[in-house]
Short mmCIF file of C-alpha atoms and ligand atoms in Angstrom, two decimals:
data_model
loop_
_atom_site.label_atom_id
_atom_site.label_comp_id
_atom_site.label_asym_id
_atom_site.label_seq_id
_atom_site.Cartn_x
_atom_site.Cartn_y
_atom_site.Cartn_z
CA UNK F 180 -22.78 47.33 22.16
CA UNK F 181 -22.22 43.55 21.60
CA UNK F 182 -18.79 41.61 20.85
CA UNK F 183 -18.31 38.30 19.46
CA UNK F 184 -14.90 36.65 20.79
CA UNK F 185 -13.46 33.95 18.10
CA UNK F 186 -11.50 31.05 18.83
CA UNK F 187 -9.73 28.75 16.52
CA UNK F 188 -8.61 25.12 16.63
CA UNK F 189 -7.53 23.25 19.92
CA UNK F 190 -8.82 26.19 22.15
CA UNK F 191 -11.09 24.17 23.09
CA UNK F 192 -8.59 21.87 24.98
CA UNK F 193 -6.97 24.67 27.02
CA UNK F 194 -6.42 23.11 30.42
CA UNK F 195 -5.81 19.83 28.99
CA UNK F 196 -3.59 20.68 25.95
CA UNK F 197 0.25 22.02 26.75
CA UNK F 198 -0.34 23.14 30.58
CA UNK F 199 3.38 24.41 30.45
CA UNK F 200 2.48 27.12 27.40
CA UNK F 201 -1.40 27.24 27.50
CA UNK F 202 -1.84 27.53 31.37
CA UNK F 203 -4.41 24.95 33.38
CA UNK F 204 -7.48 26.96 33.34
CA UNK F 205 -10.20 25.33 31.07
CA UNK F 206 -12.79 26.45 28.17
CA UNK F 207 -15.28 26.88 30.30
CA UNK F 208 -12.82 29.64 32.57
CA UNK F 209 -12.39 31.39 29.21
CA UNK F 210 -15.44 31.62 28.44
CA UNK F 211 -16.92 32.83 32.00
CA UNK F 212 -13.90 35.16 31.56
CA UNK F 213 -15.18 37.02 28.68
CA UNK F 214 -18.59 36.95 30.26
CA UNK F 215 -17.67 38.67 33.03
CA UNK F 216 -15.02 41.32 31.63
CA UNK F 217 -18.18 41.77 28.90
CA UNK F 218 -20.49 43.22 32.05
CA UNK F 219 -17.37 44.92 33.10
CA UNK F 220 -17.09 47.09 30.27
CA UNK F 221 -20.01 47.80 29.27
CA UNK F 222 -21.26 45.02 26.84
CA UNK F 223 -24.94 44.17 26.69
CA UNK F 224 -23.87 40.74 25.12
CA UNK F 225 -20.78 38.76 24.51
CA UNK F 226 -21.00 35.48 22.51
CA UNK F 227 -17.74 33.12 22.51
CA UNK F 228 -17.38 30.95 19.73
CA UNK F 229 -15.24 27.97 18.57
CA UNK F 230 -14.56 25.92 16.31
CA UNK F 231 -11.76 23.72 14.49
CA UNK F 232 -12.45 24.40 11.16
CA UNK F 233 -11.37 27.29 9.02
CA UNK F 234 -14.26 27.74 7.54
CA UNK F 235 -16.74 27.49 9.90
CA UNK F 236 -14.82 30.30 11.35
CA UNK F 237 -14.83 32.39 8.11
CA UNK F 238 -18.68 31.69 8.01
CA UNK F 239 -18.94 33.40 11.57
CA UNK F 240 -16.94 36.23 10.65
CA UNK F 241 -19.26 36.92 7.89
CA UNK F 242 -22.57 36.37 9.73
CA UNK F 243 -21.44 39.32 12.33
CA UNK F 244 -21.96 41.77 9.31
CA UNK F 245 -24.67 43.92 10.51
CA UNK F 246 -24.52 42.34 13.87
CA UNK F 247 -21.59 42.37 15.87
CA UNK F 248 -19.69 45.42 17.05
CA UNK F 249 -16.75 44.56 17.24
CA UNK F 250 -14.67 40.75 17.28
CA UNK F 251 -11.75 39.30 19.99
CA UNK F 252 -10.23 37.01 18.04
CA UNK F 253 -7.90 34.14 18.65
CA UNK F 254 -7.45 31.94 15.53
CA UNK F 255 -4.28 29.98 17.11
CA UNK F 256 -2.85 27.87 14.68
CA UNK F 257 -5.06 29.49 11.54
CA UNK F 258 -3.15 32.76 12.45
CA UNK F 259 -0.08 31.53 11.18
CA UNK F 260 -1.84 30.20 7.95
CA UNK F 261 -5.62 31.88 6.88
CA UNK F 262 -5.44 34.22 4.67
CA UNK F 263 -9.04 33.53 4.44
CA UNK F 264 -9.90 34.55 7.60
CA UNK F 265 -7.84 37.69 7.25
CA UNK F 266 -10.23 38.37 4.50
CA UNK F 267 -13.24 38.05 6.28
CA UNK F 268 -12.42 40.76 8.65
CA UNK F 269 -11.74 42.62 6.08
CA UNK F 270 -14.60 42.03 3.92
CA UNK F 271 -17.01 43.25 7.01
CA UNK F 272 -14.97 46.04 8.48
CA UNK F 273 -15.32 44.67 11.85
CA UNK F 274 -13.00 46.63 14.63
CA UNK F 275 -11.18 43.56 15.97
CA UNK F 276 -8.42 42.65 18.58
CA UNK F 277 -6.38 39.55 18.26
CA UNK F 278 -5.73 37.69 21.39
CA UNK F 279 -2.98 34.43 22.15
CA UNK F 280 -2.81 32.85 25.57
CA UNK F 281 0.91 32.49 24.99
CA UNK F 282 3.81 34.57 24.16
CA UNK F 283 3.79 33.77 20.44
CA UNK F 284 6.29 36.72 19.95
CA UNK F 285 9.19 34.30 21.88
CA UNK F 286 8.22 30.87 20.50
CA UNK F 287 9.39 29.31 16.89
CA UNK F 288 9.54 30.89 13.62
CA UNK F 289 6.60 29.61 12.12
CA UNK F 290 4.30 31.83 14.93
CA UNK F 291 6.07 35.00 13.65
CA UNK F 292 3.76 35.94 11.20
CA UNK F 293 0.29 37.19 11.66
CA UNK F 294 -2.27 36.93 8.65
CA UNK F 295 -5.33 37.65 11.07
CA UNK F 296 -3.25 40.26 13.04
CA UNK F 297 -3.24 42.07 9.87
CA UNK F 298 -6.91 43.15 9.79
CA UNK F 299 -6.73 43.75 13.79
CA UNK F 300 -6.14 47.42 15.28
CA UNK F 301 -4.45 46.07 18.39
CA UNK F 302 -2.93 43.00 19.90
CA UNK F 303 -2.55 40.95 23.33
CA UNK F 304 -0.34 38.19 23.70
CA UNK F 305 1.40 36.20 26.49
CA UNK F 306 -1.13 37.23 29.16
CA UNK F 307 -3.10 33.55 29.62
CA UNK F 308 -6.69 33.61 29.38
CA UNK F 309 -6.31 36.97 31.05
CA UNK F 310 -5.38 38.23 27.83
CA UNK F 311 -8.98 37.90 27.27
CA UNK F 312 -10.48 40.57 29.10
CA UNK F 313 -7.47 42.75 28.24
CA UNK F 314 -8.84 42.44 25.03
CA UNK F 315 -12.39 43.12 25.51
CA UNK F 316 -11.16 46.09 27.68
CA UNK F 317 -9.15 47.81 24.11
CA UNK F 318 -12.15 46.62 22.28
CA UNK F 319 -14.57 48.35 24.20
CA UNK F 320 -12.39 52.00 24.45
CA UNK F 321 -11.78 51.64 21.00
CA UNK F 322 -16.16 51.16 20.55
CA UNK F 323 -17.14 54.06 22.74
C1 LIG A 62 -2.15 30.49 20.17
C2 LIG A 62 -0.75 30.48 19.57
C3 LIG A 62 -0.73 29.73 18.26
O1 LIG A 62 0.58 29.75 17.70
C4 LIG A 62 -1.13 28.28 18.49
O2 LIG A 62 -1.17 27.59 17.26
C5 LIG A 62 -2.39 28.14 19.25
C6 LIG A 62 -2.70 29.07 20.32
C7 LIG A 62 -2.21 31.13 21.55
O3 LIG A 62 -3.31 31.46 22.00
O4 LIG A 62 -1.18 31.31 22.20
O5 LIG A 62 -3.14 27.18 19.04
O6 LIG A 62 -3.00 31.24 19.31
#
């Protein structure tokens, strides 16, 4: 069972961008994060990826066909926007959980809606990077 967590512009920055909202832990803490909840649950690989552009990410979705069991996915700002990416996880089918550091729920207007959220069976927001393994924790009960 492998997973594939997805993350969208300016996630990179985390621990530099917004400390008040996005927490001070860095990248590099995410991603040891979702190494390490990966061997906790059971995962015999977890790859994080990011980028900045929306189609890059699109491109990733669609190269887990066949692949990847199941995606974490955190587009950030491109949830508010992609309706391309929402089609790429529906195109391949992919169970997938979408993840935001913050409480997007309580912020402005514009975070409301969810295009990505659409194609996702469950949700985790406001929890900090935690929100992470949270996620890979509902991915993986929802796998076995
Ligand atoms: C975010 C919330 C988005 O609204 C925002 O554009 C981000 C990060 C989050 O993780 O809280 O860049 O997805």
């Amino acid at each position: 069972m492998n997973a594939l967590v997805i993350n969208g512009p300016n996630i990179n920055m985390v621990g530099i961008r917004e400390p008040n909202i996005y927490g001070r832990e860095t990248y590099d803490d995410l991603v040891r994060i979702c190494k390490e909840a990966g061997n906790e649950f059971g995962f015999d690989d977890v790859e994080v990826f990011q980028s900045n552009h929306e189609g890059s990410i699109i491109d990733r979705i669609q190269d887990a066909y066949g692949t990847v069991d199941g995606i974490v996915i955190n587009p950030a700002a491109y949830t508010h926007t992609s309706i391309g990416i929402l089609d790429a996880l529906k195109a391949v089918s992919i169970p997938a959980v979408e993840v935001h550091i913050s409480a997007v729920d309580e912020r402005e207007d514009f975070r409301q809606v969810s295009y990505a959220g659409m194609a996702c069976f469950a949700r985790v927001a406001g929890e900090g990077l935690a929100g992470y393994r949270h996620a890979l924790q509902l991915l993986a009960d929802h796998l076995k």
